[in-house]
GROMACS .gro file of C-alpha atoms in nm:
model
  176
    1UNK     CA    1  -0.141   9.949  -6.620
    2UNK     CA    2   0.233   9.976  -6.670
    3UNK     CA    3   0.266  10.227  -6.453
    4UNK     CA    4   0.093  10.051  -6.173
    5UNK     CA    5   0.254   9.733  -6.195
    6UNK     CA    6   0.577   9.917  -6.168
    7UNK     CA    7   0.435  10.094  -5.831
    8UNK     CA    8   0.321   9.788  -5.657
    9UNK     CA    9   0.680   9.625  -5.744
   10UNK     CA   10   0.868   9.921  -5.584
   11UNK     CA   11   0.670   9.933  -5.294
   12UNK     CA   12   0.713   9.563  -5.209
   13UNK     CA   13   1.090   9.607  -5.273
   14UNK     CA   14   1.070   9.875  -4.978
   15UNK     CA   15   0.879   9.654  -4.781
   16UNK     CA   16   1.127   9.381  -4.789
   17UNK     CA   17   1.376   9.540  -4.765
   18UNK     CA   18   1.309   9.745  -4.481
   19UNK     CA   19   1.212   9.394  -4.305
   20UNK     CA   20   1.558   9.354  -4.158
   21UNK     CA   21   1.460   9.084  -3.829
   22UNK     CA   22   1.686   8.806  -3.948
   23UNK     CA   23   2.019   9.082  -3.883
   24UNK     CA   24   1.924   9.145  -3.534
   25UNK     CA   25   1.840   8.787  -3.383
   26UNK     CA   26   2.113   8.679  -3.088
   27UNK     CA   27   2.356   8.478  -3.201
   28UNK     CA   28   2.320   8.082  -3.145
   29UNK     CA   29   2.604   8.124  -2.897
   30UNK     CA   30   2.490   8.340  -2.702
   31UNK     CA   31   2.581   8.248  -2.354
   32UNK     CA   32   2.436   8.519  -2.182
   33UNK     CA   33   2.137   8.306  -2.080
   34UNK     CA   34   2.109   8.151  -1.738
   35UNK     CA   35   2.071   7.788  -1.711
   36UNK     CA   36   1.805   7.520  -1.531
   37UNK     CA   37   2.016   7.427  -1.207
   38UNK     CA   38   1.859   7.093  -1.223
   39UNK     CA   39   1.936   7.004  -1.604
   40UNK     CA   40   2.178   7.286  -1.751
   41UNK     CA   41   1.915   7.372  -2.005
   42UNK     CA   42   1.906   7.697  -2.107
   43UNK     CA   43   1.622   7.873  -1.968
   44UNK     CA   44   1.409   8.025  -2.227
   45UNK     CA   45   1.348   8.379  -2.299
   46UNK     CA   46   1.142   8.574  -2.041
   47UNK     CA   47   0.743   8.553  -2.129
   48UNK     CA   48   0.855   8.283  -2.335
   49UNK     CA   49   0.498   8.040  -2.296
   50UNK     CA   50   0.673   7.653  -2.340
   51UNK     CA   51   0.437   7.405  -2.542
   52UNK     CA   52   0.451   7.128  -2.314
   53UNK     CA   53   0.592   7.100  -1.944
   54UNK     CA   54   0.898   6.859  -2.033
   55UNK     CA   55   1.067   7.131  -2.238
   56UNK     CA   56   1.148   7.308  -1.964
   57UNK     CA   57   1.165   7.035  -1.715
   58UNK     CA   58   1.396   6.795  -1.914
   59UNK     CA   59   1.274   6.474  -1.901
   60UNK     CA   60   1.105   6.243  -1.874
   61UNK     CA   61   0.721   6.352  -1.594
   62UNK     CA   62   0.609   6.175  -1.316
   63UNK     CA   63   0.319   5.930  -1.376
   64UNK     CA   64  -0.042   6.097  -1.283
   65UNK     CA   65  -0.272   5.913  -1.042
   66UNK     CA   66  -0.492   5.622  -1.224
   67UNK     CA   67  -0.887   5.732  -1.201
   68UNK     CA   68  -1.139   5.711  -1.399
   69UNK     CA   69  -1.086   6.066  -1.536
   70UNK     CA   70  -0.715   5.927  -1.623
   71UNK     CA   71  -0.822   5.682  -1.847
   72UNK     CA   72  -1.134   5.854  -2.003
   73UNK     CA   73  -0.866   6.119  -2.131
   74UNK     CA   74  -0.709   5.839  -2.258
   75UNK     CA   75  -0.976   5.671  -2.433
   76UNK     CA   76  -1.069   6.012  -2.589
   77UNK     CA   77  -0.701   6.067  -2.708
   78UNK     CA   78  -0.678   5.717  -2.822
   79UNK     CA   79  -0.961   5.746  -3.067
   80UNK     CA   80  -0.830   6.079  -3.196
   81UNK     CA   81  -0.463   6.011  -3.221
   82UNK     CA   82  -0.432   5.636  -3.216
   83UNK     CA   83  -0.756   5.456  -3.382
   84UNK     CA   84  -0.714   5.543  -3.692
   85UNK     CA   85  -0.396   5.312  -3.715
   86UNK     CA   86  -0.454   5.084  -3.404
   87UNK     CA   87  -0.801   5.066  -3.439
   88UNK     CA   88  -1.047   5.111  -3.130
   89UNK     CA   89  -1.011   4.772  -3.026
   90UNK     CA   90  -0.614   4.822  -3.017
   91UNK     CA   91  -0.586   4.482  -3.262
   92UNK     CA   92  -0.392   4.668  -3.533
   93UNK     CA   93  -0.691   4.710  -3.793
   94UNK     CA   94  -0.779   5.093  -3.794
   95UNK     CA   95  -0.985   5.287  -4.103
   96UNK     CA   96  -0.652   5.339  -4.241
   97UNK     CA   97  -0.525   4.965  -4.238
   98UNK     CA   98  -0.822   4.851  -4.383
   99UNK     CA   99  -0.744   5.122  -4.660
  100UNK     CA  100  -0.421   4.990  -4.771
  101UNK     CA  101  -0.160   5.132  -4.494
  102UNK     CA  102   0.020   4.847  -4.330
  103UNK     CA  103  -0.085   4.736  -3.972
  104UNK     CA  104   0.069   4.866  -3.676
  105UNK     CA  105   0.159   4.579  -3.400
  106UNK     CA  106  -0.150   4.490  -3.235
  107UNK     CA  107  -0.155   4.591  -2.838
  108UNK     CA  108  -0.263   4.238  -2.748
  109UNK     CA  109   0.056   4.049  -2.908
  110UNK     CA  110   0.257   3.922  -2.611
  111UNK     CA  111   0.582   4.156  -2.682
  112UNK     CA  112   0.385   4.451  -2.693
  113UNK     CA  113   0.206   4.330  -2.317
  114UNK     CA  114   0.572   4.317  -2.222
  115UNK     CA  115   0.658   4.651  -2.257
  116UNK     CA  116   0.709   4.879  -1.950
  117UNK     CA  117   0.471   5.200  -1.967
  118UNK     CA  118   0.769   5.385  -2.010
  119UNK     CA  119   0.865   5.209  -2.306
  120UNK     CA  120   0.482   5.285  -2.465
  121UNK     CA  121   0.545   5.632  -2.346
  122UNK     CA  122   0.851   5.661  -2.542
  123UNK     CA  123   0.700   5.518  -2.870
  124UNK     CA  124   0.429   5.769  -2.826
  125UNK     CA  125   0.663   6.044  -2.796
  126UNK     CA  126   0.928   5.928  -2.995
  127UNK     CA  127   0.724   5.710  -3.308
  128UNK     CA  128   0.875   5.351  -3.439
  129UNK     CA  129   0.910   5.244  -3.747
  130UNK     CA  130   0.628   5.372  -3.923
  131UNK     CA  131   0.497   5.526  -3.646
  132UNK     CA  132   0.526   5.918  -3.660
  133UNK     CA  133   0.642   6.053  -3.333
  134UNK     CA  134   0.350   6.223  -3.116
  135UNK     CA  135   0.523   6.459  -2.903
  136UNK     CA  136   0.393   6.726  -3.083
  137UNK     CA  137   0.041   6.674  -3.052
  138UNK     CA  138   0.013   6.474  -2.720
  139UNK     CA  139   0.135   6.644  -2.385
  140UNK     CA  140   0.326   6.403  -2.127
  141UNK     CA  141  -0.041   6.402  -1.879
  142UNK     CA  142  -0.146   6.268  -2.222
  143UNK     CA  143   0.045   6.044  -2.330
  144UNK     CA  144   0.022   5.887  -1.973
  145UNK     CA  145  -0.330   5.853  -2.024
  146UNK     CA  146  -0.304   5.733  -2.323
  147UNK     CA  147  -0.083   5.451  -2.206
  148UNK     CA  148  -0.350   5.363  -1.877
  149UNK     CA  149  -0.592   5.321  -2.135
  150UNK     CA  150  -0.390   5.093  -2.374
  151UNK     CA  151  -0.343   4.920  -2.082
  152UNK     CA  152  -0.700   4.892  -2.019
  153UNK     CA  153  -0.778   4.767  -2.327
  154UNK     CA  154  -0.528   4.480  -2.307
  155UNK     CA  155  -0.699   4.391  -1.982
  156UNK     CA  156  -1.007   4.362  -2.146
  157UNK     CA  157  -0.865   4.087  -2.343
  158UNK     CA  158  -0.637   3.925  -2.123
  159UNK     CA  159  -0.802   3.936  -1.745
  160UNK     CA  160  -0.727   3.658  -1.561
  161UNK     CA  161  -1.033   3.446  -1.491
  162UNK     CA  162  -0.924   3.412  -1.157
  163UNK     CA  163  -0.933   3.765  -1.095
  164UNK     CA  164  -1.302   3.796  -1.201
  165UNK     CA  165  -1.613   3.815  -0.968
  166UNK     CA  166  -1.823   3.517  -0.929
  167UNK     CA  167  -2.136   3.660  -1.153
  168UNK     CA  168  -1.874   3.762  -1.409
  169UNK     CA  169  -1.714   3.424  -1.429
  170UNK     CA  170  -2.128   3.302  -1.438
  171UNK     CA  171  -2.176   3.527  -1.737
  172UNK     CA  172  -1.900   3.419  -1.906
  173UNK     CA  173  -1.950   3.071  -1.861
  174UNK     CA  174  -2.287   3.158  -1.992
  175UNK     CA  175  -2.158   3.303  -2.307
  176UNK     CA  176  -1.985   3.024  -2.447
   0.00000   0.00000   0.00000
């Protein structure tokens, strides 16, 4: 048992050492890269596959068009990513809220209505306060969507009267 103990310990001494990767990456310097034209990023490596199209655009991507598939991506990444804190409604009162984690801002307070959609795209990207940044796990066409459908949702709760059809305005008046 000794004997084999002191086998399997030799051999994975041979095996690390003989993993020698870390002493032949380039150096952090390395110039010899070309750079984006457009941005003076460094290009990355050749076959290099980048996660998301903005890290090799740098910056900020245009808007998509709003349809209806726009905003039913949204809806979908809202309930995955974004309900859990903001609820489905978008009033701040999520699963995890009502398990003790404090309430985000709702998306029907007036200062949040105020915000430009690049501003909600930034938060999503970028997190506030205790909201973790998204980047990661949303791609820009997402988080665009994500943003038409938070603004749906504070349409839903904030359409003008005015701007409704006669049988909804009917219905409504119905209702109360």
């Amino acid at each position: 048992m000794k004997m084999l103990r002191l086998v399997f310990a030799a051999g994975l001494t041979a095996l690390l050492v003989s993993c020698d990767n870390m002493q032949h990456q380039p150096a952090g310097s390395d110039t010899s890269r070309s750079l984006d034209a457009r941005t003076a990023v460094p290009l990355p490596p050749a076959h290099a596959v980048a996660r998301f199209a903005e890290a090799i655009s740098g910056g900020q991507p245009e808007r998509p068009p709003l349809d209806r598939a726009l905003l039913a991506r949204g809806q979908e990444r809202h309930e995955i990513y974004c309900a859990p804190c903001h609820g489905a409604d978008g009033y701040g009162q999520g699963i995890v809220v009502r398990r003790g984690f404090p309430a985000p801002p709702s998306y029907h307070d007036a200062r949040v209505r105020g915000e430009s959609d690049e501003q909600l795209y930034q938060v999503i990207a970028d997190g506030t306060g205790r909201m973790l940044p998204m980047a990661d796990r949303l791609g820009e066409s997402d988080r665009w969507a994500v943003v038409a459908y938070v603004r749906a949702l504070q349409l839903s709760q904030h359409a003008p009267v005015a701007d409704l059809s006669a049988e909804d305005r009917r219905r409504l008046e119905e209702s109360r």
